[in-house]
Structures are given as C-alpha cells and as structure tokens.
PDB file of C-alpha atoms in Angstrom:
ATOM      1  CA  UNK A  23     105.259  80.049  97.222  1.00  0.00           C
ATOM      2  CA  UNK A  24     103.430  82.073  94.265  1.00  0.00           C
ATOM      3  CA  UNK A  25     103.872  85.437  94.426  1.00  0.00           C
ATOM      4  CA  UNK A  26     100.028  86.448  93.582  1.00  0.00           C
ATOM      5  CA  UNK A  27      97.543  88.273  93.407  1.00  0.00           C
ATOM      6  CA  UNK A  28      97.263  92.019  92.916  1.00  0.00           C
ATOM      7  CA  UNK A  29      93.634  93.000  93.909  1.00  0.00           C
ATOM      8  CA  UNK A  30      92.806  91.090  90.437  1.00  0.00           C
ATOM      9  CA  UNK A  31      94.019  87.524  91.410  1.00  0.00           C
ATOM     10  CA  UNK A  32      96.904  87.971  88.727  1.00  0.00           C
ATOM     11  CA  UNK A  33      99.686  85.227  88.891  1.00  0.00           C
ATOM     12  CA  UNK A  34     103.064  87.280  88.989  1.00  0.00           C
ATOM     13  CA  UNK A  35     105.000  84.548  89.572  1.00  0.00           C
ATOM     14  CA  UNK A  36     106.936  83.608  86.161  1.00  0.00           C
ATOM     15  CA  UNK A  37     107.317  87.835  85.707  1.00  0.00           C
ATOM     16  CA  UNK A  38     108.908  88.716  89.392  1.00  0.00           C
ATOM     17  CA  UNK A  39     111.003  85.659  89.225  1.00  0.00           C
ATOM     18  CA  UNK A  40     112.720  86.425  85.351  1.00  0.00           C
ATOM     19  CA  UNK A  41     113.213  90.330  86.821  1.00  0.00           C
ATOM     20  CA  UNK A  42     114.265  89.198  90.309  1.00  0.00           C
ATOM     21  CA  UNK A  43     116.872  87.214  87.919  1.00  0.00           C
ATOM     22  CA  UNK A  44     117.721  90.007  85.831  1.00  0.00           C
ATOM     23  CA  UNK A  45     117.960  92.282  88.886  1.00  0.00           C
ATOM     24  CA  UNK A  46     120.505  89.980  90.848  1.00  0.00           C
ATOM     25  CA  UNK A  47     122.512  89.549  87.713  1.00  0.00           C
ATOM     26  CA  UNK A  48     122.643  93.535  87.452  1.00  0.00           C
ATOM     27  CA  UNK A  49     123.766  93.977  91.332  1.00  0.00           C
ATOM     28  CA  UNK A  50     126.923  91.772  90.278  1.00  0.00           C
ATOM     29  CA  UNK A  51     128.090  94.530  88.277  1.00  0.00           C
ATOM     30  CA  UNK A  52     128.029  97.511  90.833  1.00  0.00           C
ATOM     31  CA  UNK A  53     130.914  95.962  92.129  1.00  0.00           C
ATOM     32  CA  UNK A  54     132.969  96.553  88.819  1.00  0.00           C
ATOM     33  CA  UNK A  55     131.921 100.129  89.780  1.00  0.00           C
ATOM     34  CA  UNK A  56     132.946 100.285  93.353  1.00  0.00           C
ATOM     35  CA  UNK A  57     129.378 100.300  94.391  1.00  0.00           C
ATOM     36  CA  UNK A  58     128.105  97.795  96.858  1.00  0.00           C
ATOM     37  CA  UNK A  59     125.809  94.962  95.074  1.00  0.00           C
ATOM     38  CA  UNK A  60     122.878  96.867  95.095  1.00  0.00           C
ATOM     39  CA  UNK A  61     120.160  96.934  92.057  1.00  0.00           C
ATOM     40  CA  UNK A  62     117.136  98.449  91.448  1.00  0.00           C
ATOM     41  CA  UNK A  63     114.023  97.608  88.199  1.00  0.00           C
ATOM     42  CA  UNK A  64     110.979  99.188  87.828  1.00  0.00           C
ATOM     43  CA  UNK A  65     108.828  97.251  85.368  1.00  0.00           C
ATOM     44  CA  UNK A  66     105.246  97.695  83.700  1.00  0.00           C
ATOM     45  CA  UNK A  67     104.434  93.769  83.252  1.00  0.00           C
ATOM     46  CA  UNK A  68     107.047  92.286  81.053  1.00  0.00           C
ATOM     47  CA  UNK A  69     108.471  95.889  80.415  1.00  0.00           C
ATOM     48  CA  UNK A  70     111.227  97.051  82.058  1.00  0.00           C
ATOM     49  CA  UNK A  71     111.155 100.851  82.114  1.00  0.00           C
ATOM     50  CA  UNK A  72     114.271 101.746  84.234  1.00  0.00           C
ATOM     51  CA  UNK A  73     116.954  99.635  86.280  1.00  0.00           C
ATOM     52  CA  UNK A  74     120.229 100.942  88.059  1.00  0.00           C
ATOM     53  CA  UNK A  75     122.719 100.293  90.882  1.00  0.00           C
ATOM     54  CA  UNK A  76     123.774 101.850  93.914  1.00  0.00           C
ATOM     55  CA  UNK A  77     125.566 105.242  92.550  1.00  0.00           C
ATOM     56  CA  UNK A  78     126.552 105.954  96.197  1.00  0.00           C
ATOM     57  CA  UNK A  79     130.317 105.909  95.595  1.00  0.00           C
ATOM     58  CA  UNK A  80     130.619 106.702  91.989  1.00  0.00           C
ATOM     59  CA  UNK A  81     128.419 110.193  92.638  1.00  0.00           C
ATOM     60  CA  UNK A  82     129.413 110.807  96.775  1.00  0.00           C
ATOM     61  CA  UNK A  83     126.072 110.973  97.077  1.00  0.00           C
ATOM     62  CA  UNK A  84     124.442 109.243 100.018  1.00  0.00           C
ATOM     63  CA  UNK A  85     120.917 109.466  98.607  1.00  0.00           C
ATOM     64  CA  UNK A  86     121.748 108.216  95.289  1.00  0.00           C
ATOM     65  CA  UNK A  87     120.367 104.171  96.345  1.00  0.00           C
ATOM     66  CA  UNK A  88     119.642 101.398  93.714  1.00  0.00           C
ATOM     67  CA  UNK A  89     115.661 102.304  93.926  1.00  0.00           C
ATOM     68  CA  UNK A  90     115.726 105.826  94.035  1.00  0.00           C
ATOM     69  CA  UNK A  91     117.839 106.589  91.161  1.00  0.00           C
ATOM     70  CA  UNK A  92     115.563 103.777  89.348  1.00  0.00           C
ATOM     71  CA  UNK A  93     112.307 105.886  90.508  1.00  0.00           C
ATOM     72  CA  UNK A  94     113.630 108.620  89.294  1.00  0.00           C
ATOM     73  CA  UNK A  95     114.544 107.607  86.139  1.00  0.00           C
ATOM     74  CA  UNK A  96     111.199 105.907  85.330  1.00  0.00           C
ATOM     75  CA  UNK A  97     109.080 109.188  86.527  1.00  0.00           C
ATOM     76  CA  UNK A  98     111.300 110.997  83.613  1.00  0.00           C
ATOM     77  CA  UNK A  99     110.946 108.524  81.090  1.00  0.00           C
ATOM     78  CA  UNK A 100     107.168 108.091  81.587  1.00  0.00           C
ATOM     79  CA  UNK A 101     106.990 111.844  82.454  1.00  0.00           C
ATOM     80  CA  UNK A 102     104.725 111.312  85.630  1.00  0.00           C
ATOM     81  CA  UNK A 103     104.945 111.512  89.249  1.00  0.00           C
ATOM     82  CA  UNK A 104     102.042 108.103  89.951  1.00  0.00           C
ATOM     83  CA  UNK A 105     103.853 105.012  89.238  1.00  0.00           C
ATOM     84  CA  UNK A 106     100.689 103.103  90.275  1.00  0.00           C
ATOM     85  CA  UNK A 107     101.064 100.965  87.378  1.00  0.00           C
ATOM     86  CA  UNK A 108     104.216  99.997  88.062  1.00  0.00           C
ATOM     87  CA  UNK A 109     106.306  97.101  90.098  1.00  0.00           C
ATOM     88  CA  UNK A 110     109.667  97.805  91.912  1.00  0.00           C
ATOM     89  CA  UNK A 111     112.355  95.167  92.111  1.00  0.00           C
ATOM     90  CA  UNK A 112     115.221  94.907  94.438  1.00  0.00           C
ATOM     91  CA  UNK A 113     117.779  92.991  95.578  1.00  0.00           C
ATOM     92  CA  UNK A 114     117.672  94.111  99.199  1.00  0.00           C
ATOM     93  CA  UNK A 115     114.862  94.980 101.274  1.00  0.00           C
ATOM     94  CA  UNK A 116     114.624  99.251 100.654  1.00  0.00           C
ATOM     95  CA  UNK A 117     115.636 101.046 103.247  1.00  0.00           C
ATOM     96  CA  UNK A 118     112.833 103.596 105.291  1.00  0.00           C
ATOM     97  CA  UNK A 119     114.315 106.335 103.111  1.00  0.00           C
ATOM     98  CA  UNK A 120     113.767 104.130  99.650  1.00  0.00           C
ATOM     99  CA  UNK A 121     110.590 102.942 101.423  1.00  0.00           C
ATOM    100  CA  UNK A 122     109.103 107.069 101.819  1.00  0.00           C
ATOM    101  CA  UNK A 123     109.717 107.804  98.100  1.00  0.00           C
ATOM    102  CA  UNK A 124     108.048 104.599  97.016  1.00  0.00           C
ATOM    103  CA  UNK A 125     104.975 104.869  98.951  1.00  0.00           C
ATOM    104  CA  UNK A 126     104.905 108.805  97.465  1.00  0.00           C
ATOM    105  CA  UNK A 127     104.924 107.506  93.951  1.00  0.00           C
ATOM    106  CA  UNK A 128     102.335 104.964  94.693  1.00  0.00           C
ATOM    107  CA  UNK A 129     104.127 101.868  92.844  1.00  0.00           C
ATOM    108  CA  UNK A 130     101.941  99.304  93.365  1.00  0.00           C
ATOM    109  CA  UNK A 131     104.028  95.995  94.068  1.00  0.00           C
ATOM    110  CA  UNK A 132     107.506  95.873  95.591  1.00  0.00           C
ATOM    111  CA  UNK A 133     109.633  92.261  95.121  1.00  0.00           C
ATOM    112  CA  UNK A 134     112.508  92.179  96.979  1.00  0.00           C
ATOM    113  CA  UNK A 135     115.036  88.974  98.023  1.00  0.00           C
ATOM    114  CA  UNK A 136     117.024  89.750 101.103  1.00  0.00           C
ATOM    115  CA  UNK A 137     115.511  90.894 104.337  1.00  0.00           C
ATOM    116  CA  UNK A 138     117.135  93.876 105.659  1.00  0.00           C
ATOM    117  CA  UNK A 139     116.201  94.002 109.484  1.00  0.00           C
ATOM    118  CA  UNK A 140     118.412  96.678 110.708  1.00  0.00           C
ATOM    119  CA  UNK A 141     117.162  99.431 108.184  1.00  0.00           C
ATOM    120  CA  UNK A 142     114.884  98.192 106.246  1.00  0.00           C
ATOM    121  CA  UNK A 143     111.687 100.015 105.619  1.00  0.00           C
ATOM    122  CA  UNK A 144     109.230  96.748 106.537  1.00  0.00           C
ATOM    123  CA  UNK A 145     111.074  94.471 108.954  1.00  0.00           C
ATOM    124  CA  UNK A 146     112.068  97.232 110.899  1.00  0.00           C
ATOM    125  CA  UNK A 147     110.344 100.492 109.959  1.00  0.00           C
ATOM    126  CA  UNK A 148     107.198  99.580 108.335  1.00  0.00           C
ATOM    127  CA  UNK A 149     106.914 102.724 106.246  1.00  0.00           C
ATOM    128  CA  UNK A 150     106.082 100.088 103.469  1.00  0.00           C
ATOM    129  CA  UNK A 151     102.979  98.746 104.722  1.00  0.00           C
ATOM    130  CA  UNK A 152     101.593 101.262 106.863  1.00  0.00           C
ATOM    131  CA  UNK A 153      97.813 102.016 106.242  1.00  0.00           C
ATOM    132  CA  UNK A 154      98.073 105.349 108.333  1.00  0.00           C
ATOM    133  CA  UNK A 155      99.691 107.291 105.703  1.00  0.00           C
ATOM    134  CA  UNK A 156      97.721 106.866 103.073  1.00  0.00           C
ATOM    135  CA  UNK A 157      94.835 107.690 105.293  1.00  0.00           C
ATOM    136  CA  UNK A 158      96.366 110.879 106.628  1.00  0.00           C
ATOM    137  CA  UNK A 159      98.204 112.389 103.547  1.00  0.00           C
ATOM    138  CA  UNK A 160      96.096 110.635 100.547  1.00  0.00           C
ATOM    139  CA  UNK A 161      97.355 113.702  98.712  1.00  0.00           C
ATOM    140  CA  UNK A 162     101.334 112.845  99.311  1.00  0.00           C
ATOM    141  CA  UNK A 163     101.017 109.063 100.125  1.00  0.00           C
ATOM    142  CA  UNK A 164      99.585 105.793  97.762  1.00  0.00           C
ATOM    143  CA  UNK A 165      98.033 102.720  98.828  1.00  0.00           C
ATOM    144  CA  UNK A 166     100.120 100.353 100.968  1.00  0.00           C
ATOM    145  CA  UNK A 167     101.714  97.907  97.876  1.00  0.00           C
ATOM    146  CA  UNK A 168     101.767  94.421  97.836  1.00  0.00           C
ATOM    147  CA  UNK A 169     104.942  93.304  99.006  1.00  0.00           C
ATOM    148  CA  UNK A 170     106.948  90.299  97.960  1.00  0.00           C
ATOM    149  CA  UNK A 171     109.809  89.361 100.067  1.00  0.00           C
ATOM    150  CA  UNK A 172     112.492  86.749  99.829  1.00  0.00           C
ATOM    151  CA  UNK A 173     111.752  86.087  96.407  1.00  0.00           C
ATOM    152  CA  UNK A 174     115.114  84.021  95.232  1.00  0.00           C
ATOM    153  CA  UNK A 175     117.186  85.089  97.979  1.00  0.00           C
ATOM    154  CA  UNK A 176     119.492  82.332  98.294  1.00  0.00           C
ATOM    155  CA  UNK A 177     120.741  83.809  94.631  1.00  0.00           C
ATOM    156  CA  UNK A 178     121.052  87.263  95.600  1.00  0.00           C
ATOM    157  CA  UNK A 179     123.153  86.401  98.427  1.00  0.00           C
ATOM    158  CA  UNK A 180     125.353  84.741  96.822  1.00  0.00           C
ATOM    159  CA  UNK A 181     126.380  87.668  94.533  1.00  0.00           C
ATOM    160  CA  UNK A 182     127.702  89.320  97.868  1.00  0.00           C
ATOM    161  CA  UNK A 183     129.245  86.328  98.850  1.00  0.00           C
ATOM    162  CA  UNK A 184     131.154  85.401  95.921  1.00  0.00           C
ATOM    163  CA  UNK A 185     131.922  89.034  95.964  1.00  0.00           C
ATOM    164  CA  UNK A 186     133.445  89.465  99.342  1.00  0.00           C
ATOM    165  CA  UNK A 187     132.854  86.466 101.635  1.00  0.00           C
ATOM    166  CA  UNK A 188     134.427  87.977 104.543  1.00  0.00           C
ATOM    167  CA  UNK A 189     132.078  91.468 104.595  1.00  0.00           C
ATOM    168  CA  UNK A 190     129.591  89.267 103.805  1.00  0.00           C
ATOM    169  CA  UNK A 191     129.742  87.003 106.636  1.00  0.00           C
ATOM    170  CA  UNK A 192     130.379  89.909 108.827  1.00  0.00           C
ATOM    171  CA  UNK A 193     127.228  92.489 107.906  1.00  0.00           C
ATOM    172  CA  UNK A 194     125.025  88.716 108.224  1.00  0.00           C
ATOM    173  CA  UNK A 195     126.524  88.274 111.596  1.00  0.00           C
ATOM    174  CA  UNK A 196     125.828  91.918 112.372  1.00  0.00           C
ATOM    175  CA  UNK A 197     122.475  90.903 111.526  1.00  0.00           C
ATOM    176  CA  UNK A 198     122.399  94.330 108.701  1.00  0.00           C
ATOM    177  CA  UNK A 199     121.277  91.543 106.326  1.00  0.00           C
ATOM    178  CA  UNK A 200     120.089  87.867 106.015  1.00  0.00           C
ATOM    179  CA  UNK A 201     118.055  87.460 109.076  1.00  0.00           C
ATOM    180  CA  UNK A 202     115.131  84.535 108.231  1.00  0.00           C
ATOM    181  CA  UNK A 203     116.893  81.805 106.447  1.00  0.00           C
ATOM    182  CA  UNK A 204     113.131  80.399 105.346  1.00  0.00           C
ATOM    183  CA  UNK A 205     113.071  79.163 101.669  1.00  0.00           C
ATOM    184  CA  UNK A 206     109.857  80.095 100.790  1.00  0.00           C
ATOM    185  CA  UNK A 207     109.097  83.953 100.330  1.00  0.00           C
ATOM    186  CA  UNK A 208     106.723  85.978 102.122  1.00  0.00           C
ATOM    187  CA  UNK A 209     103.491  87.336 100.571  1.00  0.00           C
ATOM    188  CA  UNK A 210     101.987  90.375 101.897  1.00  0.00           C
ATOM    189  CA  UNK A 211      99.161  92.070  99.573  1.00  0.00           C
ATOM    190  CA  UNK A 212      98.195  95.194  98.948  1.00  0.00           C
ATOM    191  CA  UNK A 213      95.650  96.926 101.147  1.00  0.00           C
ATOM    192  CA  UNK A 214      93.288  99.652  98.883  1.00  0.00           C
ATOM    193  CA  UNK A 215      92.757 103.172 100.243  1.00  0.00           C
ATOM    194  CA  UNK A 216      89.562 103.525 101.670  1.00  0.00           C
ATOM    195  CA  UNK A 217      88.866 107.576 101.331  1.00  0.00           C
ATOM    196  CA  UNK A 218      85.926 109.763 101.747  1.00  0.00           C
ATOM    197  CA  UNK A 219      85.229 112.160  99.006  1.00  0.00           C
ATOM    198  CA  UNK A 220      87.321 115.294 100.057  1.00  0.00           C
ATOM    199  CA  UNK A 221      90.102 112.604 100.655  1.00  0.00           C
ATOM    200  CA  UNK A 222      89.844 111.210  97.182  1.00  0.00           C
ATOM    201  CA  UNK A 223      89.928 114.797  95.912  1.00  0.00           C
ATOM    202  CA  UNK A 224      92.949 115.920  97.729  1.00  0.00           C
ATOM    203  CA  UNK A 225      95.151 112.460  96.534  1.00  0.00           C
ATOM    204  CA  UNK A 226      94.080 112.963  92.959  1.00  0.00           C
ATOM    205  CA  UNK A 227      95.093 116.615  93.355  1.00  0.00           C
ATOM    206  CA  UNK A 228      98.380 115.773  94.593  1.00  0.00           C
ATOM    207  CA  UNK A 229      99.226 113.173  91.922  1.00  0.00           C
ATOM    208  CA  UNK A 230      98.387 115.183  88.990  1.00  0.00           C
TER     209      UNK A 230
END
C-alpha cells in the first residue's frame, strides 16, 4: 500500500519507509542499553529533528517511552509546543499515554509498524483518532493525524525476535503485540478540525 496523502495528496511513501528503516535499525540498539526495542523519530520531511529509545530502565522512569522523550526533545530543539508540521515514527503502536501527548502537540502524521492491541492508543484506546477531543478542548487538543500503521512490520519484529525469541513469542502469544499478521499497512487519514470562531480562538491561544 502507499502511505498517502496528507490533506494535499502528498506521496509519503519513499520518506516513511527510509525513517521507518532508520527507526527499526535504532530500536536494535536499546537493547545494548537494557531498554526494551523501542524507538522513537520525529521528522520535518526528509529532516530528522529528534529520535530516541525507550529510557525506561536506564532513567527508572516509567514515563520516559521512545516517543515521549523524542517529543520532548524536538519541542526544545524547535523551541515550540505545535509540532503540526511534524511526523512521528515508531516502532510500536504508542501507547494511550504516548497517544495523549501526541494529540496535545498536534503532530500531524504518526507511522508506526507493529500493532499494539493490548495498550495501544488506536487498536485499543483510540485516543489517536478521536474527533471528540479536538472538538471539545481545541485549545489543549490538535486535529486527529493521519495514521500509518504496519508500515514494514515484518522488519521491526524481527529486531525483537532476533533479540529474545522466547519473550518474543510469549508477549505475541499474550497478544501485547503482533495481532493482524496482514502484509499490507493500514491507511487512516487525517480528519481537519472543524471549529467555530471562539473555538479557533481558544486552540490558537493554547498553542502559542
């Protein structure tokens, strides 16, 4: 499948799929690091303006996931809150907690390669894609992204595999990870927010 279209009819495709690669490659090396294979990019286009790993186990912090240490880092370096303009990659699906902070920075396009259905914040939370909170908090929460999901996911998996084939085999039969074993990935686009005036106001306000 192409991963398109972003309002614009853009063509993503050859972009997600070289940082998808670049991503996977970088969740091989959490491992060196204790950290489960977990990796994080923000990009602008071709531009990659932060990446990380989990830093779960190297901080004892619980909060400290692949994504949100990569948000962070990219609303420092590009000293702003809005990331509108920017694309999140990530080996794993985020999780509803990832999934709150992404929709408050209002990144615009989320690529991810293996489904997550226990925790994740789309399969089984939604926080990702719902339209409501945008609508009720324009001021706190973006636009619901466009969401690209399974993109190379045979080659993320096989980072955990190679690195652990037996807690691999047992979180997939737990079902924490894996579910669909489709090859194609799923395309889900973005969905504008549709605000009155005051509305418009109040999410400008907040994102100042």
């Amino acid at each position: 499948m192409v991963a398109k279209t972003d309002g614009q009819d853009t063509d993503h495709s050859v972009i997600d799929a070289e940082m998808m690669a670049r991503c996977i490659r970088l969740s091989g090396t959490a491992t060196q690091r204790g950290e489960l294979p977990f990796a994080a990019l923000v990009c602008r286009g071709h531009d990659v303006v932060a990446e990380a790993t989990n830093q779960v186990v190297h901080h004892g912090d619980v909060t400290r996931h692949a994504e949100l240490v990569a948000l962070s880092e990219t609303q420092k370096i590009l000293k702003r809150r809005g990331l509108a303009d920017c694309t999140l990659y990530t080996t794993v699906e985020p999780c509803a907690m990832c999934s709150y902070a992404i929709r408050e920075t209002r990144i615009s396009r989320v690529v991810y390669s293996i489904n997550s259905p226990i925790m994740g914040g789309l399969s089984k939370w939604n926080v990702l894609r719902d339209a409501e909170l945008s609508h009720a908090l324009p001021e706190v929460f973006g636009s619901v992204p466009e969401v690209i999901a399974g993109l190379l996911r045979r080659e993320a998996e096989k980072v955990w595999s190679t690195w652990n084939p037996l807690f691999w085999s047992a979180i997939k039969l737990r079902g924490y990870l894996g579910g669909d074993a489709q090859n194609d990935c799923e395309h889900l686009p973005a969905i504008p927010q549709r605000l009155g005036l005051l509305r418009r106001l109040f999410s400008l306000h907040g994102h100042q």
